[in-house]
Amino acid sequence: MSQDGAQGHGAGRALAGGRYQLRDLLGQGGMASVHLAYDSVLDRQVAIKTLHTELGREQAFRERFRREAQSVAKLTHTNIVSVFDTGEDDVDGMTTPYIVMEYVEGRPLGSVLDEDVRQQGAMPADKALKITADVLAALEISHEMGLVHRDIKPGNVMMTKRGVVKVMDFGIARAMQSGVTSMTQTGMVVGTPQYLSPEQALGRGVDARSDLYSVGIMLFQLVTGRLPFEADSPLAIAYAHVQEEPPVASSINRSLPPAVDALIARALKKNPNERFPSAES
């Protein structure tokens, strides 16, 4: 979330009885839009994620979304984007949930990686390992509270101007898996195919080890400049997570030490029981 955002749909609108005033559009995706906003009560800048109107049609989903936001608001850690508030807005007669978050001045990890790839072919291993360690520190806190992220990827990791790692969007994917029928009918994929654990790809239950698999995918991408599994369709990528073995990272980036290969290989085991048992380990 940087201050380079452009004026977009919703900018100028006020939420929560005028408390939050939407400003620049920072980004948007398939599920939500994020705006820079001003909190007039606490006199500070915040970021507000507003879900697209079609996602807020069912009361069951809105309630699940609210509960997830409340759970995430209890997470307090340097490497986690704080959640301050949640509520609902009325857009063209449709009830739309939103989350008020800490505004992070910086850029997504994916942007940092792209720059490193252009300049060096991949991110330096020591830098990638430091970032990964900070992501794991955030996950350790969330896992202790029973919160599995479900969508770890470079797009959900921010880097501040001072180099602080901030993991965001805890609880969003879980809320999307609330079983609301209209969601499955839209063909929407929960999570991002390139980073799905095998158990996510199979539609099975997940725990902390699923996040650790996604972290392994991300670390592979950071140190090689590419993803371990690439295909023409989300279904084909999901199949690869379940059935195919990833390449050895050092076969792509020959400067990597064996310890990094071993770390990635264990994180990417198909069987969760063969992965690291926790973010701390």
XYZ file of N, CA and C in Angstrom:
843
model
N 0.848 -1.172 0.000
C 0.000 0.000 0.000
C 0.889 1.229 0.000
N 0.981 1.859 -1.100
C 1.827 3.035 -1.168
C 0.970 4.250 -1.454
N 1.585 5.404 -1.403
C 0.845 6.625 -1.644
C 0.789 6.964 -3.126
N 1.135 5.982 -3.955
C 1.081 6.215 -5.391
C -0.287 5.907 -5.973
N -1.252 5.543 -5.119
C -2.565 5.153 -5.597
C -3.270 6.280 -6.315
N -4.146 5.919 -7.231
C -4.893 6.898 -8.001
C -6.289 7.041 -7.431
N -6.913 8.144 -7.746
C -8.306 8.311 -7.372
C -9.114 7.233 -8.061
N -9.974 6.539 -7.326
C -10.742 5.462 -7.930
C -12.141 5.434 -7.401
N -12.878 4.404 -7.793
C -14.250 4.229 -7.359
C -14.305 4.184 -5.844
N -15.157 4.998 -5.257
C -15.304 5.012 -3.810
C -14.563 6.151 -3.153
N -13.540 6.708 -3.808
C -12.796 7.809 -3.220
C -13.735 8.985 -2.976
N -13.631 9.581 -1.794
C -14.499 10.685 -1.422
C -15.691 10.254 -0.598
N -15.970 8.936 -0.574
C -17.078 8.429 0.223
C -16.672 8.376 1.690
N -17.647 8.482 2.573
C -17.397 8.414 4.013
C -18.069 7.176 4.587
N -17.425 6.562 5.574
C -17.950 5.372 6.239
C -18.114 5.643 7.724
N -18.898 4.793 8.371
C -19.091 4.854 9.827
C -19.552 6.234 10.278
N -20.599 6.717 9.627
C -21.154 8.006 10.024
C -20.227 9.171 9.785
N -19.330 9.036 8.835
C -18.417 10.120 8.498
C -17.054 10.013 9.145
N -16.862 9.001 10.008
C -15.567 8.889 10.694
C -14.423 8.638 9.716
N -14.650 7.731 8.756
C -13.595 7.374 7.805
C -13.889 7.992 6.443
N -12.960 8.742 5.926
C -13.123 9.391 4.630
C -12.171 8.742 3.631
N -12.751 8.072 2.632
C -11.938 7.366 1.648
C -11.205 8.350 0.747
N -9.955 8.054 0.499
C -9.133 8.902 -0.363
C -8.626 8.093 -1.557
N -7.331 7.981 -1.727
C -6.795 7.315 -2.915
C -7.081 5.818 -2.921
N -7.316 5.292 -4.115
C -7.416 3.847 -4.303
C -5.997 3.283 -4.325
N -5.710 2.384 -3.376
C -4.370 1.807 -3.276
C -4.226 0.534 -4.090
N -5.339 -0.178 -4.262
C -5.281 -1.421 -5.024
C -6.633 -2.093 -5.047
N -6.820 -2.998 -5.989
C -8.067 -3.753 -6.047
C -7.815 -5.100 -6.704
N -8.630 -6.075 -6.300
C -8.496 -7.418 -6.836
C -9.852 -8.040 -7.024
N -9.872 -9.364 -7.088
C -11.116 -10.066 -7.351
C -12.104 -10.015 -6.211
N -11.617 -9.791 -4.989
C -12.500 -9.815 -3.829
C -12.768 -8.447 -3.229
N -11.817 -7.514 -3.359
C -11.937 -6.282 -2.592
C -11.142 -5.150 -3.218
N -11.436 -3.947 -2.737
C -10.656 -2.759 -3.067
C -10.085 -2.193 -1.771
N -8.907 -1.594 -1.861
C -8.273 -0.995 -0.685
C -8.030 0.480 -0.955
N -8.512 1.311 -0.033
C -8.329 2.757 -0.140
C -7.495 3.288 1.023
N -6.708 4.294 0.740
C -6.169 5.124 1.803
C -7.341 5.918 2.358
N -7.411 6.068 3.670
C -8.533 6.795 4.269
C -8.043 7.603 5.460
N -8.862 8.551 5.867
C -8.554 9.388 7.024
C -9.538 9.081 8.135
N -9.010 8.755 9.309
C -9.817 8.514 10.503
C -9.938 9.835 11.246
N -11.116 10.456 11.159
C -11.295 11.790 11.732
C -11.375 11.782 13.253
N -11.656 10.635 13.855
C -11.724 10.555 15.317
C -10.327 10.503 15.923
N -9.469 9.674 15.358
C -8.110 9.523 15.894
C -7.069 10.306 15.098
N -7.515 11.064 14.104
C -6.635 11.936 13.329
C -5.426 11.173 12.780
N -5.699 10.153 11.985
C -4.612 9.359 11.422
C -5.038 8.758 10.088
N -4.054 8.383 9.304
C -4.315 7.679 8.056
C -4.473 6.191 8.342
N -5.413 5.585 7.653
C -5.637 4.145 7.754
C -5.839 3.608 6.339
N -5.860 2.304 6.228
C -6.223 1.657 4.962
C -7.538 0.934 5.184
N -8.454 1.042 4.243
C -9.752 0.381 4.374
C -9.961 -0.567 3.203
N -10.162 -1.831 3.543
C -10.450 -2.861 2.541
C -11.957 -3.047 2.485
N -12.547 -2.778 1.336
C -13.985 -2.922 1.132
C -14.236 -4.092 0.192
N -14.998 -5.073 0.647
C -15.297 -6.218 -0.213
C -16.252 -5.799 -1.321
N -16.147 -6.452 -2.450
C -17.048 -6.154 -3.557
C -18.480 -6.521 -3.161
N -19.429 -5.777 -3.694
C -20.815 -5.874 -3.234
C -21.401 -7.271 -3.352
N -21.006 -8.040 -4.380
C -21.612 -9.364 -4.547
C -21.237 -10.311 -3.407
N -20.140 -10.018 -2.709
C -19.713 -10.887 -1.609
C -20.501 -10.630 -0.333
N -21.169 -9.492 -0.270
C -21.889 -9.159 0.949
C -23.379 -9.427 0.884
N -23.809 -10.188 -0.104
C -25.247 -10.404 -0.297
C -25.869 -11.230 0.809
N -25.112 -12.154 1.378
C -25.696 -13.084 2.340
C -25.273 -12.745 3.763
N -26.253 -12.699 4.641
C -26.017 -12.353 6.034
C -25.032 -13.319 6.692
N -25.105 -14.592 6.336
C -24.214 -15.586 6.945
C -22.756 -15.253 6.660
N -22.485 -14.828 5.435
C -21.111 -14.473 5.103
C -20.680 -13.212 5.830
N -21.553 -12.209 5.884
C -21.182 -10.959 6.548
C -20.874 -11.194 8.020
N -21.639 -12.079 8.650
C -21.401 -12.384 10.060
C -20.066 -13.105 10.225
N -19.786 -14.041 9.348
C -18.510 -14.757 9.412
C -17.350 -13.785 9.194
N -17.496 -12.893 8.253
C -16.465 -11.901 7.962
C -16.208 -11.028 9.188
N -17.279 -10.615 9.852
C -17.142 -9.773 11.045
C -16.405 -10.514 12.152
N -16.758 -11.785 12.352
C -16.089 -12.570 13.399
C -14.607 -12.761 13.093
N -14.297 -13.005 11.832
C -12.895 -13.170 11.463
C -12.121 -11.874 11.703
N -12.728 -10.742 11.358
C -12.060 -9.457 11.583
C -11.814 -9.228 13.068
N -12.768 -9.602 13.903
C -12.590 -9.454 15.344
C -11.448 -10.327 15.847
N -11.338 -11.534 15.310
C -10.243 -12.427 15.712
C -8.893 -11.852 15.303
N -8.815 -11.350 14.075
C -7.557 -10.808 13.570
C -7.158 -9.555 14.344
N -8.137 -8.788 14.799
C -7.839 -7.567 15.555
C -7.096 -7.868 16.850
N -7.160 -9.109 17.313
C -6.456 -9.495 18.544
C -4.988 -9.815 18.294
N -4.600 -9.917 17.025
C -3.203 -10.207 16.692
C -2.374 -8.935 16.808
N -1.405 -8.945 17.683
C -0.538 -7.784 17.867
C 0.907 -8.223 17.696
N 1.527 -7.771 16.620
C 2.914 -8.154 16.346
C 3.495 -7.183 15.327
N 4.767 -6.908 15.451
C 5.448 -5.988 14.540
C 5.269 -6.384 13.086
N 5.222 -7.684 12.819
C 5.170 -8.169 11.438
C 3.765 -8.468 10.941
N 2.751 -7.996 11.656
C 1.358 -8.190 11.242
C 0.685 -6.835 11.062
N 0.020 -6.644 9.938
C -0.759 -5.423 9.719
C -1.939 -5.433 10.684
N -2.015 -4.426 11.537
C -3.051 -4.375 12.570
C -4.419 -4.082 11.972
N -5.439 -4.710 12.544
C -6.833 -4.418 12.196
C -7.427 -3.588 13.319
N -7.993 -2.430 12.974
C -8.516 -1.503 13.971
C -10.029 -1.578 14.150
N -10.738 -1.872 13.060
C -12.196 -1.749 13.111
C -12.791 -2.542 11.950
N -14.066 -2.816 12.046
C -14.803 -3.444 10.948
C -16.223 -2.910 10.958
N -16.862 -2.947 9.811
C -18.228 -2.448 9.734
C -18.844 -2.798 8.394
N -19.983 -2.192 8.123
C -20.682 -2.433 6.859
C -21.086 -1.105 6.246
N -21.009 -1.043 4.937
C -21.361 0.154 4.191
C -22.508 -0.189 3.253
N -23.271 0.807 2.859
C -24.353 0.606 1.897
C -23.933 1.229 0.571
N -23.763 0.380 -0.445
C -23.362 0.844 -1.768
C -24.448 0.458 -2.758
N -25.127 1.451 -3.286
C -26.200 1.206 -4.261
C -27.217 0.200 -3.738
N -27.555 0.327 -2.461
C -28.549 -0.550 -1.861
C -28.025 -1.902 -1.430
N -26.733 -2.148 -1.608
C -26.113 -3.418 -1.228
C -25.264 -3.225 0.024
N -25.380 -4.150 0.966
C -24.575 -4.095 2.178
C -23.187 -4.646 1.888
N -22.161 -3.859 2.192
C -20.791 -4.225 1.859
C -19.903 -4.178 3.096
N -19.311 -5.308 3.507
C -18.419 -5.312 4.674
C -17.086 -4.619 4.363
N -16.498 -4.035 5.397
C -15.171 -3.436 5.237
C -14.341 -3.651 6.501
N -13.033 -3.548 6.344
C -12.084 -3.662 7.453
C -11.201 -2.423 7.450
N -10.992 -1.852 8.618
C -10.089 -0.712 8.781
C -8.763 -1.244 9.319
N -7.685 -0.968 8.600
C -6.379 -1.531 8.931
C -5.319 -0.443 9.080
N -4.227 -0.840 9.675
C -3.016 -0.027 9.712
C -2.605 0.314 8.280
N -2.260 1.566 8.042
C -1.755 1.960 6.730
C -0.245 1.758 6.710
N 0.218 0.959 5.779
C 1.643 0.654 5.670
C 2.225 1.430 4.493
N 3.157 2.319 4.781
C 3.852 3.032 3.712
C 4.961 2.130 3.194
N 4.797 1.644 2.013
C 5.778 0.725 1.456
C 5.262 0.125 0.171
N 5.668 -1.106 -0.096
C 5.229 -1.767 -1.319
C 5.161 -3.269 -1.090
N 4.393 -3.962 -1.923
C 4.270 -5.410 -1.755
C 5.601 -6.116 -1.996
N 5.770 -7.241 -1.326
C 6.982 -8.040 -1.506
C 7.177 -8.418 -2.970
N 6.079 -8.648 -3.687
C 6.191 -8.992 -5.101
C 6.903 -7.921 -5.905
N 6.668 -6.663 -5.550
C 7.332 -5.554 -6.235
C 8.824 -5.527 -5.911
N 9.153 -5.810 -4.650
C 10.561 -5.881 -4.238
C 11.264 -7.007 -4.987
N 10.590 -8.156 -5.096
C 11.166 -9.296 -5.810
C 11.375 -8.972 -7.282
N 10.394 -8.342 -7.903
C 10.515 -7.998 -9.323
C 11.761 -7.148 -9.573
N 12.018 -6.216 -8.673
C 13.197 -5.354 -8.812
C 14.484 -6.174 -8.684
N 14.513 -7.078 -7.704
C 15.695 -7.923 -7.528
C 15.909 -8.840 -8.730
N 14.813 -9.361 -9.284
C 14.925 -10.240 -10.453
C 15.491 -9.475 -11.646
N 15.014 -8.251 -11.843
C 15.527 -7.432 -12.952
C 17.022 -7.161 -12.789
N 17.435 -6.904 -11.555
C 18.818 -6.498 -11.318
C 19.777 -7.671 -11.131
N 19.266 -8.774 -10.509
C 20.177 -9.852 -10.128
C 19.710 -11.250 -10.528
N 18.504 -11.347 -11.094
C 17.976 -12.653 -11.466
C 17.138 -13.303 -10.391
N 17.372 -12.926 -9.140
C 16.613 -13.443 -7.994
C 16.958 -12.583 -6.785
N 16.252 -12.797 -5.703
C 16.556 -12.084 -4.471
C 17.754 -12.753 -3.786
N 18.707 -11.973 -3.260
C 19.817 -12.575 -2.521
C 19.297 -13.471 -1.398
N 19.936 -14.613 -1.204
C 19.434 -15.610 -0.260
C 19.325 -15.069 1.156
N 20.314 -14.290 1.602
C 20.253 -13.787 2.977
C 19.072 -12.847 3.175
N 18.781 -12.037 2.174
C 17.626 -11.137 2.231
C 16.328 -11.933 2.235
N 16.244 -12.933 1.375
C 15.037 -13.768 1.294
C 14.798 -14.519 2.597
N 15.858 -15.026 3.194
C 15.720 -15.775 4.450
C 15.300 -14.868 5.596
N 15.794 -13.634 5.611
C 15.388 -12.684 6.657
C 13.902 -12.355 6.524
N 13.446 -12.104 5.311
C 12.029 -11.814 5.079
C 11.179 -13.014 5.480
N 11.612 -14.197 5.078
C 10.872 -15.417 5.415
C 10.794 -15.616 6.921
N 11.885 -15.341 7.628
C 11.887 -15.472 9.089
C 10.873 -14.527 9.721
N 10.742 -13.322 9.178
C 9.776 -12.361 9.718
C 8.340 -12.799 9.427
N 8.111 -13.359 8.243
C 6.780 -13.895 7.928
C 6.439 -15.032 8.887
N 7.406 -15.893 9.158
C 7.183 -17.006 10.084
C 6.927 -16.509 11.503
N 7.576 -15.419 11.891
C 7.329 -14.847 13.220
C 5.883 -14.384 13.342
N 5.360 -13.787 12.264
C 3.957 -13.366 12.258
C 3.033 -14.579 12.330
N 3.353 -15.611 11.567
C 2.513 -16.809 11.551
C 2.554 -17.546 12.883
N 3.688 -17.510 13.550
C 3.775 -18.169 14.856
C 2.737 -17.588 15.814
N 2.596 -16.269 15.798
C 1.610 -15.602 16.662
C 0.192 -15.994 16.260
N -0.102 -15.960 14.970
C -1.466 -16.271 14.527
C -1.803 -17.737 14.780
N -0.849 -18.616 14.549
C -1.104 -20.046 14.764
C -1.330 -20.356 16.236
N -0.624 -19.650 17.116
C -0.842 -19.845 18.552
C -2.275 -19.502 18.944
N -2.895 -18.590 18.181
C -4.278 -18.195 18.447
C -5.275 -18.997 17.615
N -4.774 -19.984 16.889
C -5.659 -20.828 16.097
C -6.063 -20.246 14.762
N -5.363 -19.200 14.310
C -5.690 -18.564 13.034
C -4.713 -19.016 11.955
N -5.218 -19.720 10.959
C -4.425 -20.111 9.796
C -4.675 -19.081 8.699
N -3.612 -18.554 8.099
C -3.767 -17.475 7.126
C -4.485 -17.942 5.863
N -4.020 -19.048 5.273
C -4.610 -19.672 4.087
C -4.274 -19.008 2.753
N -3.590 -17.874 2.767
C -3.285 -17.225 1.489
C -1.960 -16.467 1.566
N -0.931 -17.136 2.079
C 0.392 -16.518 2.132
C 0.965 -16.446 0.719
N 1.391 -15.252 0.327
C 1.977 -15.018 -0.995
C 2.632 -13.643 -0.965
N 3.501 -13.328 -1.916
C 4.152 -12.014 -1.910
C 3.172 -10.845 -1.927
N 2.014 -11.029 -2.545
C 1.030 -9.950 -2.591
C 0.396 -9.640 -1.256
N 0.520 -10.552 -0.293
C -0.027 -10.328 1.045
C 1.060 -10.031 2.071
N 2.245 -9.710 1.572
C 3.353 -9.305 2.443
C 3.818 -7.928 1.995
N 3.806 -6.971 2.913
C 4.257 -5.619 2.611
C 5.645 -5.390 3.190
N 6.417 -4.542 2.506
C 7.718 -4.104 3.001
C 7.648 -2.599 3.223
N 7.876 -2.163 4.458
C 7.845 -0.730 4.726
C 9.104 -0.072 4.161
N 9.103 1.247 4.170
C 10.266 1.977 3.660
C 11.508 1.698 4.498
N 11.305 1.270 5.737
C 12.435 0.932 6.614
C 12.782 -0.553 6.563
N 12.111 -1.290 5.685
C 12.429 -2.698 5.524
C 11.725 -3.635 6.480
N 10.700 -3.145 7.184
C 9.946 -3.995 8.105
C 8.930 -4.812 7.313
N 8.885 -6.105 7.595
C 7.943 -7.012 6.933
C 6.592 -6.952 7.636
N 5.518 -6.836 6.861
C 4.166 -6.779 7.413
C 3.268 -7.758 6.647
N 2.758 -8.765 7.338
C 1.842 -9.727 6.721
C 0.415 -9.221 6.889
N -0.369 -9.258 5.822
C -1.738 -8.748 5.892
C -2.731 -9.792 5.396
N -3.997 -9.450 5.534
C -5.129 -10.266 5.067
C -5.325 -11.559 5.843
N -4.956 -11.574 7.117
C -5.325 -12.701 7.966
C -6.847 -12.777 8.035
N -7.381 -13.974 7.937
C -8.813 -14.169 8.124
C -9.663 -13.990 6.893
N -9.139 -13.341 5.853
C -9.953 -13.098 4.663
C -10.297 -14.411 3.970
N -9.280 -15.249 3.726
C -9.537 -16.517 3.030
C -10.439 -17.422 3.851
N -10.259 -17.415 5.177
C -11.111 -18.251 6.020
C -12.560 -17.793 5.933
N -12.769 -16.496 5.924
C -14.136 -15.982 5.787
C -14.733 -16.397 4.451
N -13.878 -16.448 3.414
C -14.365 -16.845 2.100
C -14.785 -18.308 2.070
N -14.274 -19.104 3.006
C -14.614 -20.524 3.054
C -15.761 -20.793 4.019
N -16.643 -19.841 4.156
C -17.721 -19.956 5.139
C -18.861 -20.844 4.664
N -18.760 -21.340 3.440
C -19.791 -22.247 2.950
C -20.997 -21.542 2.364
N -20.884 -20.249 2.120
C -21.994 -19.529 1.508
C -22.146 -20.002 0.066
N -23.302 -20.470 -0.273
C -23.488 -21.151 -1.560
C -23.221 -20.263 -2.761
N -23.568 -18.988 -2.681
C -23.405 -18.130 -3.851
C -21.940 -17.965 -4.212
N -21.039 -18.163 -3.203
C -19.632 -17.996 -3.501
C -19.110 -19.082 -4.389
N -19.524 -20.313 -4.114
C -19.052 -21.419 -4.932
C -19.647 -21.315 -6.332
N -20.838 -20.736 -6.438
C -21.478 -20.613 -7.743
C -20.787 -19.578 -8.623
N -20.030 -18.664 -8.025
C -19.338 -17.657 -8.829
C -18.067 -18.209 -9.441
N -17.653 -19.419 -9.034
C -16.410 -19.991 -9.546
C -15.182 -19.375 -8.924
N -15.339 -18.684 -7.818
C -14.224 -18.008 -7.177
C -13.313 -19.009 -6.477
N -12.005 -18.850 -6.675
C -11.031 -19.712 -6.020
C -10.590 -19.061 -4.719
N -10.700 -19.807 -3.617
C -10.240 -19.306 -2.328
C -8.762 -19.613 -2.210
N -7.973 -18.584 -1.950
C -6.532 -18.765 -1.979
C -6.021 -18.522 -3.386
N -4.709 -18.570 -3.532
C -4.086 -18.303 -4.820
C -3.455 -19.592 -5.333
N -3.854 -20.084 -6.516
C -3.428 -21.413 -6.968
C -1.929 -21.671 -6.867
N -1.119 -20.676 -7.206
C 0.335 -20.885 -7.225
C 0.912 -21.183 -5.840
N 0.169 -20.832 -4.783
C 0.690 -20.971 -3.418
C -0.140 -21.930 -2.565
N -1.093 -22.622 -3.168
C -1.956 -23.533 -2.415
C -1.180 -24.739 -1.907
N -1.475 -25.154 -0.694
C -0.940 -26.422 -0.214
C -1.709 -27.563 -0.883
N -1.137 -28.763 -0.923
C -1.868 -29.893 -1.510
C -3.222 -30.117 -0.848
N -3.282 -29.959 0.484
C -4.556 -30.185 1.167
C -5.584 -29.112 0.807
N -5.137 -27.883 0.567
C -6.064 -26.855 0.076
C -6.553 -27.215 -1.326
N -5.636 -27.644 -2.172
C -5.997 -28.002 -3.549
C -7.010 -29.136 -3.584
N -6.950 -30.015 -2.581
C -7.878 -31.148 -2.511
C -9.154 -30.816 -1.744
N -9.250 -29.591 -1.238
C -10.439 -29.190 -0.498
C -10.522 -29.787 0.891
N -9.389 -30.177 1.444
C -9.374 -30.777 2.777
C -9.152 -29.718 3.852
N -9.296 -30.119 5.102
C -9.052 -29.211 6.209
C -7.584 -28.818 6.279
N -7.325 -27.639 6.804
C -5.950 -27.145 6.880
C -5.601 -26.764 8.311
N -4.292 -26.767 8.580
C -3.799 -26.265 9.852
C -2.544 -25.444 9.579
N -1.768 -25.180 10.616
C -0.596 -24.318 10.474
C 0.361 -24.807 9.396
N 0.445 -26.111 9.211
C 1.398 -26.665 8.244
C 1.054 -26.301 6.803
N -0.200 -25.982 6.554
C -0.593 -25.508 5.224
C 0.057 -24.162 4.927
N 0.043 -23.269 5.904
C 0.714 -21.974 5.737
C 2.210 -22.163 5.502
N 2.815 -23.131 6.191
C 4.253 -23.352 6.048
C 4.593 -23.836 4.639
N 3.699 -24.606 4.034
C 3.882 -25.001 2.633
C 3.888 -23.755 1.741
N 2.923 -22.872 1.953
C 2.844 -21.644 1.149
C 4.082 -20.781 1.341
N 4.602 -20.741 2.570
C 5.848 -20.012 2.825
C 6.993 -20.647 2.037
N 7.011 -21.980 1.968
C 8.036 -22.663 1.187
C 7.973 -22.313 -0.287
N 6.757 -22.237 -0.824
C 6.578 -21.820 -2.222
C 7.130 -20.411 -2.408
N 6.792 -19.526 -1.487
C 7.231 -18.133 -1.585
C 8.749 -18.027 -1.486
N 9.362 -18.777 -0.567
C 10.820 -18.744 -0.438
C 11.482 -19.254 -1.718
N 10.949 -20.324 -2.285
C 11.461 -20.833 -3.566
C 11.426 -19.720 -4.610
N 10.312 -19.018 -4.680
C 10.163 -17.951 -5.666
C 11.158 -16.816 -5.420
N 11.366 -16.468 -4.159
C 12.281 -15.371 -3.842
C 13.707 -15.692 -4.280
N 14.164 -16.917 -3.999
C 15.578 -17.235 -4.246
C 15.859 -17.726 -5.664
N 14.794 -18.010 -6.433
C 15.002 -18.451 -7.821
C 14.450 -17.472 -8.852
N 13.529 -16.612 -8.430
C 12.903 -15.691 -9.368
C 11.767 -16.302 -10.159
N 11.374 -17.527 -9.801
C 10.257 -18.187 -10.495
C 9.517 -19.088 -9.508
N 8.350 -19.536 -9.936
C 7.551 -20.431 -9.105
C 7.912 -21.886 -9.391
N 7.765 -22.773 -8.407
C 8.083 -24.182 -8.651
C 7.090 -24.877 -9.571
N 5.832 -24.428 -9.537
C 4.800 -25.044 -10.374
C 4.123 -23.968 -11.211
N 4.192 -24.118 -12.522
C 3.542 -23.182 -13.428
C 2.790 -23.984 -14.487
N 1.589 -23.543 -14.794
C 0.763 -24.239 -15.783
C -0.215 -23.245 -16.389
N -1.004 -23.724 -17.351
C -1.896 -22.843 -18.104
C -3.213 -22.551 -17.401
N -3.526 -23.309 -16.355
C -4.812 -23.102 -15.691
C -4.660 -23.314 -14.191
N -5.541 -22.686 -13.395
C -5.503 -22.906 -11.944
C -5.639 -24.378 -11.576
N -6.480 -25.112 -12.325
C -6.674 -26.535 -12.033
C -5.384 -27.324 -12.251
N -4.669 -26.997 -13.317
C -3.413 -27.691 -13.603
C -2.355 -27.381 -12.548
N -2.352 -26.151 -12.063
C -1.409 -25.786 -10.999
C -1.759 -26.529 -9.719
N -3.050 -26.591 -9.400
C -3.484 -27.322 -8.205
C -3.086 -28.790 -8.303
N -3.225 -29.366 -9.485
C -2.831 -30.762 -9.699
C -1.339 -30.946 -9.428
N -0.549 -29.983 -9.879
C 0.900 -30.074 -9.679
C 1.255 -30.053 -8.195
N 0.570 -29.226 -7.424
C 0.825 -29.189 -5.981
C 0.579 -30.558 -5.348
N -0.405 -31.260 -5.861
C -0.779 -32.555 -5.282
C 0.125 -33.681 -5.781
N 0.497 -33.647 -7.061
C 1.125 -34.812 -7.692
C 2.594 -34.647 -8.078
N 3.043 -33.439 -8.347
C 4.386 -33.266 -8.899
C 5.391 -32.824 -7.837
N 6.632 -33.240 -8.022
C 7.697 -32.811 -7.126
C 8.279 -31.488 -7.634
N 8.556 -30.548 -6.742
C 9.139 -29.275 -7.182
C 10.592 -29.463 -7.596
N 11.090 -28.615 -8.480
C 12.520 -28.682 -8.804
C 13.358 -28.279 -7.592
N 14.598 -28.699 -7.586
C 15.518 -28.281 -6.526
C 15.911 -26.833 -6.798
N 15.772 -25.975 -5.801
C 15.998 -24.540 -6.007
C 17.396 -24.249 -6.546
N 18.402 -24.975 -6.073
C 19.778 -24.709 -6.512
C 20.039 -25.153 -7.948
N 19.103 -25.917 -8.530
C 19.243 -26.252 -9.948
C 18.921 -25.044 -10.821
N 18.260 -24.053 -10.229
C 17.924 -22.812 -10.926
C 18.885 -21.700 -10.523
N 19.144 -21.598 -9.229
C 20.088 -20.608 -8.697
C 21.239 -21.371 -8.046
N 22.321 -21.545 -8.787
C 23.409 -22.421 -8.343
C 24.215 -21.841 -7.179
N 23.950 -20.605 -6.812
C 24.664 -20.014 -5.675
C 24.044 -20.401 -4.336
N 22.895 -21.070 -4.357
C 22.209 -21.408 -3.108
C 22.934 -22.532 -2.374
N 23.077 -22.403 -1.059
C 23.702 -23.464 -0.272
C 22.743 -24.631 -0.065
N 23.270 -25.818 0.233
C 22.416 -26.991 0.460
C 21.380 -26.786 1.563
N 21.710 -25.967 2.556
C 20.774 -25.751 3.663
C 19.473 -25.116 3.185
N 19.552 -24.232 2.191
C 18.342 -23.597 1.654
C 17.527 -24.625 0.877
N 18.197 -25.457 0.098
C 17.493 -26.540 -0.603
C 16.745 -27.430 0.384
N 17.412 -27.781 1.474
C 16.807 -28.675 2.466
C 15.612 -28.021 3.144
N 15.734 -26.733 3.437
C 14.646 -25.987 4.070
C 13.412 -25.977 3.175
N 13.610 -25.652 1.910
C 12.496 -25.594 0.965
C 11.898 -26.984 0.751
N 12.757 -27.978 0.605
C 12.274 -29.338 0.343
C 11.376 -29.835 1.467
N 11.743 -29.546 2.705
C 10.905 -30.014 3.811
C 9.597 -29.235 3.869
N 9.659 -27.933 3.637
C 8.432 -27.124 3.663
C 7.443 -27.575 2.597
N 7.961 -28.116 1.479
C 7.103 -28.473 0.344
C 6.757 -29.958 0.282
N 6.892 -30.658 1.379
C 6.464 -32.053 1.414
C 4.955 -32.139 1.167
N 4.535 -33.115 0.381
C 3.107 -33.276 0.089
C 2.326 -33.649 1.349
N 2.922 -34.475 2.178
C 2.287 -34.913 3.424
C 2.568 -33.894 4.522
N 1.539 -33.265 5.088
C 1.770 -32.265 6.140
C 2.595 -32.799 7.309
N 2.480 -34.095 7.595
C 3.220 -34.683 8.715
C 4.731 -34.683 8.488
N 5.149 -34.518 7.244
C 6.574 -34.515 6.927
C 7.151 -33.104 6.860
N 6.307 -32.094 7.000
C 6.779 -30.704 7.005
C 7.223 -30.305 8.409
N 7.694 -29.066 8.517
C 7.969 -28.530 9.844
C 6.654 -28.489 10.611
N 6.654 -28.860 11.882
C 5.393 -28.902 12.630
C 4.828 -27.534 12.981
N 5.689 -26.517 13.013
C 5.209 -25.185 13.400
C 6.106 -24.121 12.794
N 5.621 -22.877 12.794
C 6.412 -21.759 12.279
C 7.657 -21.543 13.125
N 7.565 -21.840 14.402
C 8.691 -21.646 15.312
C 9.845 -22.583 14.972
N 9.499 -23.807 14.562
C 10.543 -24.790 14.279
C 11.247 -24.512 12.948
